[in-house]
Short mmCIF file of C-alpha atoms in Angstrom, two decimals:
data_model
loop_
_atom_site.label_atom_id
_atom_site.label_comp_id
_atom_site.label_asym_id
_atom_site.label_seq_id
_atom_site.Cartn_x
_atom_site.Cartn_y
_atom_site.Cartn_z
CA MET A 1 26.35 29.57 -1.55
CA ILE A 2 22.14 29.04 -0.77
CA ARG A 3 23.10 25.56 -1.68
CA ILE A 4 25.61 25.80 1.07
CA GLY A 5 22.90 27.11 3.50
CA GLU A 6 20.10 24.08 2.14
CA LYS A 7 22.93 21.45 2.65
CA THR A 8 24.12 22.85 6.03
CA VAL A 9 20.87 23.11 7.44
CA GLN A 10 19.46 19.50 5.74
CA ARG A 11 22.40 17.96 7.78
CA LEU A 12 21.84 19.71 11.24
CA LEU A 13 17.72 18.86 11.30
CA MET A 14 18.89 15.24 10.40
CA ALA A 15 21.23 15.72 13.05
CA ALA A 16 18.55 17.08 15.56
CA ALA A 17 16.37 13.65 13.79
CA PHE A 18 18.50 11.18 14.75
CA SER A 19 19.67 12.67 18.16
CA ALA A 20 16.19 11.74 19.16
CA ILE A 21 16.10 8.47 17.66
CA GLY A 22 20.06 7.70 19.53
CA GLY A 23 18.29 8.59 22.63
CA LEU A 24 15.53 6.03 22.38
CA LEU A 25 18.51 3.84 21.45
CA LEU A 26 20.88 4.82 24.63
CA ILE A 27 18.38 3.98 26.64
CA ALA A 28 17.28 1.15 25.81
CA LEU A 29 21.01 -0.21 25.71
CA PHE A 30 21.30 1.17 29.22
CA ILE A 31 18.38 -0.49 30.77
CA PHE A 32 19.36 -3.48 28.48
CA LYS A 33 22.43 -3.41 30.02
CA GLU A 34 21.67 -3.21 33.74
CA GLY A 35 18.84 -5.39 33.21
CA LEU A 36 19.59 -7.95 31.30
CA SER A 37 22.02 -10.50 33.35
CA PHE A 38 19.49 -10.74 36.27
CA PHE A 39 16.92 -11.27 33.57
CA ILE A 40 18.60 -14.30 32.00
CA GLU A 41 20.55 -15.20 35.28
CA THR A 42 17.24 -15.68 38.07
CA GLY A 43 15.02 -16.85 35.00
CA PHE A 44 12.06 -15.70 32.93
CA ARG A 45 9.49 -17.69 34.97
CA ARG A 46 11.57 -17.11 38.46
CA PHE A 47 11.52 -13.51 37.98
CA LEU A 48 7.90 -12.62 36.34
CA PHE A 49 5.29 -15.39 37.28
CA ALA A 50 6.82 -15.33 41.69
CA ASP A 51 4.58 -13.95 44.03
CA VAL A 52 7.26 -12.42 46.42
CA TRP A 53 9.20 -8.86 46.42
CA ASP A 54 11.62 -9.34 48.95
CA PRO A 55 14.47 -7.81 48.14
CA GLN A 56 16.41 -7.80 52.38
CA SER A 57 15.66 -12.13 51.88
CA GLY A 58 16.87 -11.58 48.09
CA LEU A 59 13.61 -12.77 46.96
CA TYR A 60 12.95 -10.79 43.06
CA GLY A 61 9.57 -12.27 41.90
CA ILE A 62 7.27 -9.05 40.71
CA PHE A 63 3.71 -11.68 39.93
CA PRO A 64 2.10 -9.21 42.21
CA MET A 65 2.85 -5.63 41.08
CA LEU A 66 2.17 -7.22 36.98
CA VAL A 67 -1.17 -8.31 38.17
CA ALA A 68 -1.12 -4.87 40.13
CA SER A 69 -0.62 -2.93 36.08
CA LEU A 70 -2.60 -5.14 34.49
CA TRP A 71 -6.11 -4.47 36.85
CA VAL A 72 -4.66 -1.19 37.19
CA THR A 73 -4.73 0.01 33.41
CA LEU A 74 -7.57 -2.69 32.85
CA GLY A 75 -9.41 -0.41 35.03
CA ALA A 76 -8.94 2.55 33.57
CA MET A 77 -9.61 1.41 29.81
CA LEU A 78 -12.89 0.20 30.99
CA LEU A 79 -13.61 4.11 32.12
CA GLY A 80 -11.16 6.37 29.85
CA ALA A 81 -12.08 3.96 26.03
CA PRO A 82 -16.05 4.63 26.17
CA LEU A 83 -15.85 7.71 27.32
CA GLY A 84 -13.08 8.89 25.65
CA ILE A 85 -14.74 7.34 22.49
CA SER A 86 -17.98 8.81 23.68
CA VAL A 87 -16.90 12.21 23.56
CA ALA A 88 -15.03 12.45 20.65
CA VAL A 89 -18.14 11.46 18.01
CA PHE A 90 -19.59 14.16 20.06
CA LEU A 91 -17.33 16.10 19.02
CA VAL A 92 -17.33 15.02 15.41
CA GLU A 93 -20.48 14.17 14.80
CA PHE A 94 -23.49 16.09 17.64
CA VAL A 95 -21.61 19.68 18.01
CA PRO A 96 -20.70 22.60 16.03
CA ARG A 97 -16.63 22.91 14.35
CA SER A 98 -16.72 26.30 15.93
CA VAL A 99 -17.65 24.45 19.13
CA MET A 100 -14.95 21.40 18.60
CA ARG A 101 -12.25 23.77 17.81
CA VAL A 102 -12.13 25.65 21.43
CA VAL A 103 -13.58 22.02 23.29
CA LYS A 104 -10.70 19.38 21.83
CA PRO A 105 -7.54 22.11 22.08
CA THR A 106 -9.03 22.57 26.09
CA ILE A 107 -9.54 18.91 25.97
CA GLU A 108 -5.63 18.43 24.58
CA LEU A 109 -4.77 20.65 27.71
CA LEU A 110 -5.52 17.98 30.07
CA ALA A 111 -2.43 16.37 28.48
CA GLY A 112 -0.59 18.72 30.08
CA ILE A 113 -0.80 18.72 33.50
CA PRO A 114 1.66 17.41 35.81
CA SER A 115 1.13 14.05 37.16
CA VAL A 116 1.54 14.22 39.79
CA VAL A 117 -1.74 17.42 40.12
CA TYR A 118 -3.81 14.70 39.50
CA GLY A 119 -2.57 12.37 41.75
CA PHE A 120 -2.26 15.14 43.90
CA ILE A 121 -6.17 15.64 43.79
CA GLY A 122 -6.16 11.77 43.85
CA VAL A 123 -5.05 12.30 47.86
CA MET A 124 -7.35 14.75 48.44
CA VAL A 125 -10.41 13.69 46.52
CA LEU A 126 -10.58 10.61 44.91
CA ALA A 127 -9.68 8.03 48.46
CA PRO A 128 -11.42 9.73 50.96
CA PHE A 129 -14.39 9.26 49.07
CA ILE A 130 -13.96 5.86 47.89
CA ARG A 131 -12.53 5.42 52.06
CA SER A 132 -16.42 6.69 53.36
CA THR A 133 -17.98 5.40 50.31
CA PHE A 134 -17.06 1.94 49.57
CA GLY A 135 -14.67 0.82 53.01
CA GLY A 136 -11.70 -0.18 52.25
CA PRO A 137 -7.54 2.44 52.62
CA GLY A 138 -9.25 4.13 49.90
CA LEU A 139 -5.42 4.44 48.23
CA SER A 140 -6.26 1.59 46.20
CA LEU A 141 -6.54 0.11 42.60
CA LEU A 142 -9.74 1.53 42.60
CA ALA A 143 -8.80 4.93 42.78
CA ALA A 144 -5.29 4.45 40.50
CA SER A 145 -7.73 3.48 37.80
CA PHE A 146 -9.64 6.01 38.04
CA ILE A 147 -6.78 8.91 38.26
CA LEU A 148 -5.03 7.24 34.83
CA GLY A 149 -8.90 6.52 33.49
CA VAL A 150 -9.08 10.60 33.56
CA MET A 151 -5.39 11.15 32.56
CA ILE A 152 -5.66 9.35 29.31
CA LEU A 153 -8.79 10.64 28.03
CA PRO A 154 -7.06 13.06 26.33
CA THR A 155 -4.53 10.84 24.22
CA ILE A 156 -8.02 9.00 23.77
CA ILE A 157 -10.23 11.48 22.43
CA SER A 158 -7.49 13.69 20.20
CA ILE A 159 -6.51 10.55 18.05
CA SER A 160 -10.35 9.22 18.01
CA VAL A 161 -11.60 13.00 17.27
CA ASP A 162 -8.60 12.84 13.90
CA ALA A 163 -9.76 9.57 12.41
CA ILE A 164 -13.58 10.35 13.19
CA THR A 165 -12.98 13.49 11.57
CA ALA A 166 -10.96 11.46 8.59
CA VAL A 167 -14.23 9.77 8.07
CA PRO A 168 -15.08 10.73 3.95
CA ALA A 169 -18.23 13.10 3.86
CA SER A 170 -19.47 10.98 1.35
CA TYR A 171 -19.98 8.24 3.32
CA ARG A 172 -22.07 10.41 6.43
CA GLU A 173 -24.55 11.68 2.68
CA GLY A 174 -24.48 8.39 1.40
CA SER A 175 -25.95 7.61 4.90
CA PHE A 176 -28.39 10.10 4.99
CA ALA A 177 -29.78 9.76 1.44
CA LEU A 178 -30.61 5.92 2.14
CA GLY A 179 -32.77 7.34 5.07
CA ALA A 180 -30.72 6.94 8.23
CA THR A 181 -30.58 9.07 11.20
CA ARG A 182 -27.69 10.80 12.87
CA TRP A 183 -26.58 8.31 15.48
CA GLN A 184 -27.81 5.46 12.83
CA THR A 185 -24.55 6.71 9.87
CA VAL A 186 -22.31 7.01 13.05
CA ARG A 187 -22.69 3.60 14.60
CA MET A 188 -23.14 1.50 11.00
CA VAL A 189 -20.46 3.63 8.84
CA VAL A 190 -18.72 5.93 10.63
CA LEU A 191 -17.68 3.97 13.50
CA LYS A 192 -16.86 1.14 11.22
CA ALA A 193 -14.70 3.24 8.99
CA ALA A 194 -12.72 4.98 11.96
CA ARG A 195 -12.17 1.75 13.97
CA SER A 196 -8.69 1.89 13.03
CA GLY A 197 -7.70 5.03 13.71
CA ILE A 198 -10.54 4.58 17.23
CA ILE A 199 -8.30 0.98 18.81
CA ALA A 200 -4.77 2.79 17.45
CA SER A 201 -6.17 5.48 20.33
CA VAL A 202 -7.12 3.32 23.06
CA ILE A 203 -3.82 1.42 22.77
CA LEU A 204 -1.40 4.22 23.09
CA GLY A 205 -4.36 4.89 25.87
CA MET A 206 -3.35 2.06 27.53
CA GLY A 207 0.32 2.92 26.82
CA ARG A 208 0.03 5.61 29.04
CA ALA A 209 -1.42 4.27 31.64
CA VAL A 210 1.34 1.35 31.51
CA GLY A 211 3.67 3.58 32.11
CA GLU A 212 2.15 6.33 34.04
CA THR A 213 3.99 6.78 37.36
CA MET A 214 3.83 9.82 39.78
CA ALA A 215 0.35 9.83 39.59
CA VAL A 216 -0.14 6.27 40.45
CA ILE A 217 2.22 5.65 43.61
CA MET A 218 0.18 9.01 45.45
CA VAL A 219 -3.01 7.13 45.36
CA ALA A 220 -2.75 2.75 44.71
CA GLY A 221 -0.91 2.80 47.91
CA ASN A 222 1.68 0.97 46.45
CA ALA A 223 1.93 -2.52 49.27
CA VAL A 224 2.85 -5.68 47.70
CA LYS A 225 0.51 -7.84 47.47
CA ILE A 226 -1.98 -9.32 45.10
CA PRO A 227 -4.87 -7.31 44.94
CA HIS A 228 -8.18 -9.56 45.83
CA SER A 229 -10.32 -6.36 45.47
CA ALA A 230 -10.61 -3.45 43.81
CA LEU A 231 -10.20 -1.89 46.83
CA ASP A 232 -6.91 -3.24 48.30
CA SER A 233 -3.72 -1.35 47.85
CA VAL A 234 -1.50 -2.14 45.73
CA ARG A 235 1.61 -1.56 43.88
CA THR A 236 2.69 -1.66 40.40
CA LEU A 237 5.61 -2.44 38.02
CA THR A 238 6.37 1.33 37.15
CA ALA A 239 5.57 2.35 41.49
CA ASN A 240 8.01 0.06 42.03
CA ILE A 241 10.97 0.99 40.87
CA ALA A 242 10.52 4.54 41.62
CA LEU A 243 9.75 3.33 45.29
CA GLU A 244 13.44 1.37 45.23
CA MET A 245 15.60 3.03 43.11
CA GLY A 246 16.38 5.47 45.52
CA TYR A 247 17.94 2.65 48.04
CA ALA A 248 18.67 -0.02 45.63
CA THR A 249 22.20 -1.81 44.82
CA GLY A 250 23.70 -4.75 43.68
CA ARG A 251 20.91 -7.31 42.75
CA HIS A 252 17.98 -5.70 43.56
CA ARG A 253 18.77 -2.17 41.82
CA GLU A 254 18.88 -4.85 38.98
CA ALA A 255 16.04 -6.46 39.20
CA LEU A 256 14.65 -3.26 39.07
CA PHE A 257 16.27 -2.32 35.52
CA ALA A 258 14.95 -5.76 34.66
CA THR A 259 11.60 -4.54 35.52
CA GLY A 260 12.81 -1.66 33.12
CA ILE A 261 13.05 -4.12 30.26
CA VAL A 262 9.58 -5.91 31.04
CA LEU A 263 7.77 -2.48 30.91
CA PHE A 264 10.06 -1.33 28.08
CA VAL A 265 9.10 -4.45 25.86
CA VAL A 266 5.03 -4.21 26.95
CA ILE A 267 5.41 -0.21 26.05
CA MET A 268 6.51 -1.15 22.44
CA ILE A 269 4.56 -3.77 21.31
CA LEU A 270 1.97 -0.95 22.81
CA ASN A 271 3.29 1.84 20.15
CA THR A 272 4.41 -1.12 17.61
CA ALA A 273 0.01 -1.99 17.52
CA ALA A 274 -1.41 1.34 17.46
CA GLY A 275 1.21 2.30 14.80
CA VAL A 276 -0.05 -0.88 12.81
CA MET A 277 -3.34 0.30 13.38
CA VAL A 278 -2.89 3.09 12.79
CA ARG A 279 -1.32 2.84 9.09
CA LYS A 280 -3.53 -0.49 8.13
CA ARG A 281 -6.71 0.65 5.45
CA VAL A 282 -9.29 2.31 6.13
CA SER A 283 -11.45 -1.07 5.89
CA GLY A 284 -15.06 -2.81 6.73
CA LYS A 285 -13.69 -5.90 5.86
CA LYS A 286 -15.74 -8.73 8.38
CA GLY A 287 -13.29 -10.32 11.14
CA MET B 1 -47.73 16.97 -19.33
CA THR B 2 -50.62 16.46 -17.05
CA GLU B 3 -48.75 14.40 -13.77
CA THR B 4 -46.62 15.57 -11.32
CA LYS B 5 -44.86 14.05 -9.03
CA ILE B 6 -42.01 16.59 -7.70
CA ASP B 7 -43.66 19.68 -8.33
CA ILE B 8 -40.86 22.90 -7.60
CA ARG B 9 -42.45 26.25 -6.62
CA GLU B 10 -41.08 29.73 -6.37
CA LEU B 11 -38.09 27.88 -5.32
CA ASN B 12 -35.30 30.64 -4.02
CA LEU B 13 -32.25 28.89 -1.92
CA TRP B 14 -29.77 31.24 0.13
CA TYR B 15 -26.22 29.66 0.33
CA GLY B 16 -25.08 33.08 3.42
CA SER B 17 -26.31 36.12 1.39
CA PHE B 18 -25.67 34.00 -1.82
CA LEU B 19 -28.71 33.15 -3.94
CA ALA B 20 -27.95 30.14 -5.27
CA LEU B 21 -31.60 29.79 -7.39
CA LYS B 22 -34.05 32.01 -8.64
CA ASN B 23 -37.75 32.08 -7.81
CA VAL B 24 -37.21 28.11 -9.93
CA ASN B 25 -40.63 26.30 -11.03
CA LEU B 26 -39.96 22.90 -12.61
CA SER B 27 -42.49 19.83 -12.60
CA VAL B 28 -41.10 16.60 -12.11
CA PRO B 29 -43.11 14.16 -14.95
CA PRO B 30 -43.43 10.54 -12.54
CA ARG B 31 -41.52 7.17 -14.27
CA LEU B 32 -40.00 9.46 -16.80
CA ILE B 33 -36.22 11.30 -17.28
CA THR B 34 -35.51 14.91 -15.58
CA ALA B 35 -32.10 16.14 -16.58
CA LEU B 36 -31.06 19.10 -15.68
CA ILE B 37 -28.32 20.82 -17.27
CA GLY B 38 -26.13 24.36 -17.89
CA PRO B 39 -22.63 25.79 -16.82
CA SER B 40 -20.87 25.35 -14.10
CA GLY B 41 -22.46 26.63 -10.59
CA CYS B 42 -25.41 27.18 -12.28
CA GLY B 43 -27.22 26.14 -9.14
CA LYS B 44 -27.91 22.44 -11.01
CA SER B 45 -26.57 20.12 -8.06
CA THR B 46 -28.07 23.06 -5.75
CA LEU B 47 -31.62 22.40 -7.21
CA LEU B 48 -31.26 18.43 -6.64
CA ARG B 49 -30.49 18.71 -3.07
CA ALA B 50 -33.43 20.44 -2.44
CA LEU B 51 -35.23 17.83 -3.75
CA ASN B 52 -34.27 15.60 -0.36
CA ARG B 53 -33.35 18.13 1.26
CA MET B 54 -29.46 17.15 1.51
CA ASN B 55 -29.06 20.99 1.77
CA ASP B 56 -30.33 20.56 5.38
CA LEU B 57 -26.11 19.60 5.84
CA ILE B 58 -24.54 22.59 4.54
CA PRO B 59 -24.40 25.55 7.30
CA GLY B 60 -25.65 28.69 6.11
CA VAL B 61 -28.77 27.13 3.57
CA ARG B 62 -31.92 29.27 3.75
CA ILE B 63 -35.01 28.19 1.44
CA THR B 64 -38.05 29.49 0.93
CA GLY B 65 -41.07 28.56 -1.51
CA THR B 66 -42.39 24.89 -2.19
CA VAL B 67 -41.42 21.71 -3.08
CA LEU B 68 -44.28 19.10 -3.57
CA LEU B 69 -43.70 15.26 -3.66
CA ASP B 70 -46.74 14.13 -4.55
CA GLY B 71 -48.87 16.99 -3.81
CA GLU B 72 -46.91 16.87 0.11
CA ASN B 73 -44.27 20.41 0.54
CA ILE B 74 -41.23 18.62 1.96
CA TYR B 75 -40.68 21.92 3.48
CA GLY B 76 -44.12 21.90 5.45
CA GLY B 77 -42.15 20.28 8.20
CA ALA B 78 -45.33 17.43 8.22
CA LEU B 79 -42.83 14.77 6.66
CA ARG B 80 -39.44 13.71 8.58
CA VAL B 81 -36.54 13.64 6.49
CA ASP B 82 -35.42 10.72 7.46
CA ARG B 83 -38.76 9.62 5.39
CA LEU B 84 -38.41 11.10 2.65
CA ARG B 85 -35.42 10.86 1.88
CA LYS B 86 -35.89 6.88 2.05
CA ARG B 87 -39.14 7.81 -0.37
CA VAL B 88 -35.78 10.08 -2.36
CA GLY B 89 -32.82 8.79 -2.65
CA MET B 90 -29.78 9.91 -4.49
CA VAL B 91 -26.69 8.64 -6.48
CA PHE B 92 -24.02 10.48 -6.17
CA GLN B 93 -20.96 12.31 -8.20
CA ARG B 94 -18.33 9.96 -7.10
CA PRO B 95 -19.47 6.33 -6.02
CA ASN B 96 -19.52 6.46 -2.58
CA PRO B 97 -20.20 2.54 -1.32
CA PHE B 98 -19.78 2.11 2.59
CA PRO B 99 -16.70 0.98 3.75
CA LEU B 100 -18.53 -2.86 4.50
CA SER B 101 -19.16 -6.01 2.44
CA ILE B 102 -21.31 -5.29 -0.90
CA PHE B 103 -23.90 -6.62 0.80
CA ASP B 104 -24.34 -4.82 3.99
CA ASN B 105 -23.62 -2.07 1.86
CA VAL B 106 -26.95 -3.40 -0.26
CA VAL B 107 -29.15 -3.94 2.65
CA TYR B 108 -28.03 -1.28 4.83
CA GLY B 109 -31.13 1.05 3.87
CA LEU B 110 -32.76 -2.10 5.30
CA LYS B 111 -31.18 -2.27 8.39
CA VAL B 112 -31.19 1.42 8.78
CA ALA B 113 -35.54 0.48 8.65
CA GLY B 114 -35.06 -1.81 11.32
CA VAL B 115 -35.61 -4.90 9.01
CA HIS B 116 -33.11 -7.70 9.99
CA ASN B 117 -34.69 -10.60 9.22
CA ARG B 118 -31.93 -12.97 7.53
CA GLY B 119 -34.45 -14.10 4.41
CA ILE B 120 -35.67 -10.85 3.70
CA LEU B 121 -31.76 -9.62 3.53
CA ARG B 122 -30.42 -12.19 1.73
CA ASP B 123 -33.33 -12.03 -1.16
CA THR B 124 -33.60 -8.27 -1.17
CA ALA B 125 -29.55 -8.14 -1.61
CA GLU B 126 -30.15 -10.70 -4.44
CA LYS B 127 -33.09 -8.47 -5.78
CA CYS B 128 -31.34 -5.26 -5.70
CA LEU B 129 -28.57 -6.27 -7.23
CA ARG B 130 -29.76 -7.85 -10.28
CA GLY B 131 -31.67 -4.35 -10.59
CA ALA B 132 -28.69 -2.94 -10.67
CA TRP B 133 -27.23 -4.92 -13.70
CA LEU B 134 -24.29 -6.47 -10.92
CA TRP B 135 -25.30 -9.62 -8.88
CA ASP B 136 -23.67 -11.33 -11.96
CA ASN B 137 -20.29 -9.58 -11.15
CA VAL B 138 -20.94 -10.25 -7.09
CA LYS B 139 -22.37 -13.19 -6.45
CA ASP B 140 -19.42 -15.17 -5.58
CA LYS B 141 -18.10 -12.60 -3.29
CA LEU B 142 -21.35 -11.02 -1.56
CA HIS B 143 -18.76 -10.61 1.74
CA HIS B 144 -15.90 -9.09 0.06
CA ASP B 145 -14.82 -5.09 0.76
CA ALA B 146 -17.13 -3.00 -1.33
CA LEU B 147 -14.17 -0.56 -2.20
CA GLU B 148 -12.25 -3.62 -3.63
CA LEU B 149 -14.84 -3.02 -6.32
CA PRO B 150 -14.20 -1.34 -10.06
CA LEU B 151 -15.83 2.34 -10.32
CA ASP B 152 -18.49 1.27 -11.86
CA GLN B 153 -18.84 -1.78 -10.53
CA GLN B 154 -19.44 0.20 -7.50
CA GLN B 155 -21.60 3.35 -8.39
CA ARG B 156 -24.46 0.69 -9.86
CA LEU B 157 -23.58 -1.16 -6.09
CA CYS B 158 -24.67 2.34 -4.35
CA VAL B 159 -27.90 1.82 -7.39
CA ALA B 160 -28.67 -1.49 -5.42
CA ARG B 161 -28.66 0.12 -2.50
CA LEU B 162 -31.04 3.12 -2.76
CA LEU B 163 -33.37 0.65 -4.94
CA ALA B 164 -33.02 -1.40 -1.99
CA VAL B 165 -35.31 0.97 0.34
CA GLU B 166 -37.99 1.52 -2.87
CA PRO B 167 -37.94 4.83 -3.14
CA GLU B 168 -40.51 6.27 -5.49
CA VAL B 169 -37.75 8.88 -7.13
CA ILE B 170 -34.10 8.38 -7.59
CA LEU B 171 -31.50 11.76 -7.82
CA MET B 172 -28.38 11.75 -9.78
CA ASP B 173 -26.06 14.63 -9.79
CA GLU B 174 -23.37 13.52 -12.26
CA PRO B 175 -23.57 9.78 -11.64
CA CYS B 176 -21.13 9.64 -14.52
CA SER B 177 -18.56 11.80 -14.01
CA ALA B 178 -16.05 8.94 -12.65
CA LEU B 179 -16.91 6.60 -15.38
CA ASP B 180 -15.50 5.64 -17.99
CA PRO B 181 -18.00 5.84 -21.73
CA ILE B 182 -17.83 1.88 -21.10
CA ALA B 183 -19.41 2.38 -18.14
CA THR B 184 -21.34 5.34 -18.04
CA ALA B 185 -23.02 3.77 -21.47
CA LYS B 186 -23.67 0.82 -18.71
CA ILE B 187 -25.44 3.51 -16.24
CA GLU B 188 -27.64 4.65 -19.04
CA GLU B 189 -29.11 1.48 -20.10
CA LEU B 190 -29.36 0.78 -16.59
CA MET B 191 -31.19 4.58 -16.06
CA ALA B 192 -33.56 3.27 -19.22
CA VAL B 193 -34.86 0.65 -17.52
CA LEU B 194 -35.42 1.65 -13.88
CA LYS B 195 -37.42 4.49 -15.78
CA LYS B 196 -40.16 2.25 -15.57
CA ASP B 197 -40.47 1.82 -11.87
CA TYR B 198 -39.36 5.50 -10.66
CA THR B 199 -38.90 8.64 -11.23
CA ILE B 200 -35.76 9.34 -12.01
CA VAL B 201 -34.25 12.82 -12.15
CA ILE B 202 -30.21 13.80 -13.38
CA VAL B 203 -27.58 16.18 -13.03
CA THR B 204 -25.29 16.52 -16.07
CA HIS B 205 -22.25 18.12 -17.59
CA ASN B 206 -22.66 16.16 -20.52
CA MET B 207 -24.58 17.52 -23.47
CA GLN B 208 -24.89 14.35 -25.49
CA GLN B 209 -25.90 12.18 -22.08
CA ALA B 210 -28.74 14.50 -21.52
CA ALA B 211 -30.09 14.47 -25.15
CA ARG B 212 -29.41 10.84 -24.65
CA VAL B 213 -30.96 9.48 -21.85
CA SER B 214 -33.77 12.45 -20.57
CA ASP B 215 -37.35 12.87 -21.95
CA PHE B 216 -37.32 15.91 -20.41
CA SER B 217 -34.21 19.40 -19.83
CA GLY B 218 -34.36 21.72 -17.43
CA CYS B 219 -31.50 24.06 -18.59
CA MET B 220 -30.27 26.16 -15.36
CA LEU B 221 -28.22 29.21 -15.85
CA LEU B 222 -26.96 31.13 -13.03
CA GLY B 223 -29.41 30.23 -10.69
CA GLU B 224 -32.38 30.87 -12.33
CA MET B 225 -34.70 27.83 -14.74
CA ILE B 226 -33.91 29.64 -18.00
CA GLU B 227 -35.76 26.74 -20.44
CA PHE B 228 -38.12 23.36 -19.72
CA ASN B 229 -39.64 21.62 -22.16
CA ASP B 230 -39.29 18.29 -23.58
CA THR B 231 -35.55 17.09 -24.53
CA GLN B 232 -36.42 16.30 -28.79
CA THR B 233 -37.29 19.78 -28.42
CA MET B 234 -35.17 21.75 -26.80
CA PHE B 235 -32.40 20.23 -28.72
CA THR B 236 -33.56 20.59 -31.84
CA HIS B 237 -35.42 24.24 -31.39
CA PRO B 238 -34.05 25.37 -28.35
CA GLY B 239 -36.77 28.05 -27.26
CA ASP B 240 -34.22 30.51 -25.75
CA LYS B 241 -31.80 32.35 -26.93
CA ARG B 242 -29.22 30.72 -23.67
CA THR B 243 -30.46 27.40 -24.44
CA GLU B 244 -28.96 27.90 -28.09
CA ASP B 245 -25.48 29.34 -26.50
CA TYR B 246 -25.33 26.88 -24.70
CA ILE B 247 -26.40 23.63 -25.18
CA THR B 248 -23.88 24.44 -28.68
CA GLY B 249 -21.15 25.34 -26.61
CA ARG B 250 -20.75 29.20 -26.46
CA TYR B 251 -20.88 29.02 -22.66
CA GLY B 252 -18.07 26.98 -20.36
#
């Protein structure tokens, strides 16, 4: 009896696990089915690197959005990565464990705030601030970068904290015993030992930044053009799909699915890279 | 024993409310090997770690009494703890080279001290690796990962890394417990050479090791130093019944 129960539970759990993978496969299949033919017909270069997106005239170049996504993500990393890693180092190395046990879950709670709320704050506070301080429309590349930079903090902090915590205490002891101060120990040993995990956290944060849609739509301004400054209004790839999918038909619709393929592949690459970094042995090899 | 390198006076140490060291007095002679023996949990590692203030890293530790290094109290506040640890270095139970190259491990202490001259770093690395009898094993792979070395070479790398900061005292916390007998013999031989220049204090579970390598021995029990004497006398004519019981194997 017991054995039969065991088997049943095992099968059920396995089915649950496979349904998750199945979901992913179905999504991938769907996007590729809808978008791949367009991708092939238009051609890789004419789709990715043509800079006019005008569905009414049948022009589907996503280059402006590609550039916008790139800049917004880069800007977010510029803010989020150094800040997130600093916070992680501070939490693990410079405050008592009891404080970290309170602060870390609180930061992880940030990940639970709906992105529309981030967007709301961006519209109400950040955009007016940028408009009055730096000029421009306010809803801009800079605003989107900033909001995304904050949104990816929980990812970067949480994974970096885990990576730094996992550095064996014996490394720290060995360093202290040679007369190193805590900061020297962090800089010269701990960060090197935790390097792959920290890089993974940054890559995963990047994945989140590339994929984020709602908050970006609200604060980026959404003008389809190649930005010339951080204060320009931009539209990212994700924003473009979300904004136009509602009324798109025919070729236009297929073009949006093809954009989805681009995003899908980029995020897959980023997540795989992060996975590889996490699995990589803690190592101080040069290069 | 006329000279004293480290003079421990009335040292008490608490972990929270647990008294781990009870009124310990001990004079460590310079340029000799002093062994601390005793059953597990008797406080010998705690005492060792009190000598370079590694216990500071453990929350809830409280210390009274004095530890004089060349007459200066290391708990007096005048001596900065990072300076103290440069003078009183430590080799740990498990080899703990950093996840860096062999070269970077050896020169770590120098870099910490602000030395960045490549020539000096290279010369020191060679000198210290020779000093720890590791040079011939690693001279062709200085920039390989230190963690690729076999355990006994890792432990000797930890010694080399220590020599680079030119300490006066070397504390060894069961340095051979992770090593096989052949590797242990190498470390013991190395210790015999090192004591010409360094004061060595070693904690060991291995009675034969204490008898083989040390000049003086202290036997501890439940946080107390029950006997301290020259090793020869301690192992042939123990003055305390409890020491005799431990040495002859009647304590775990």
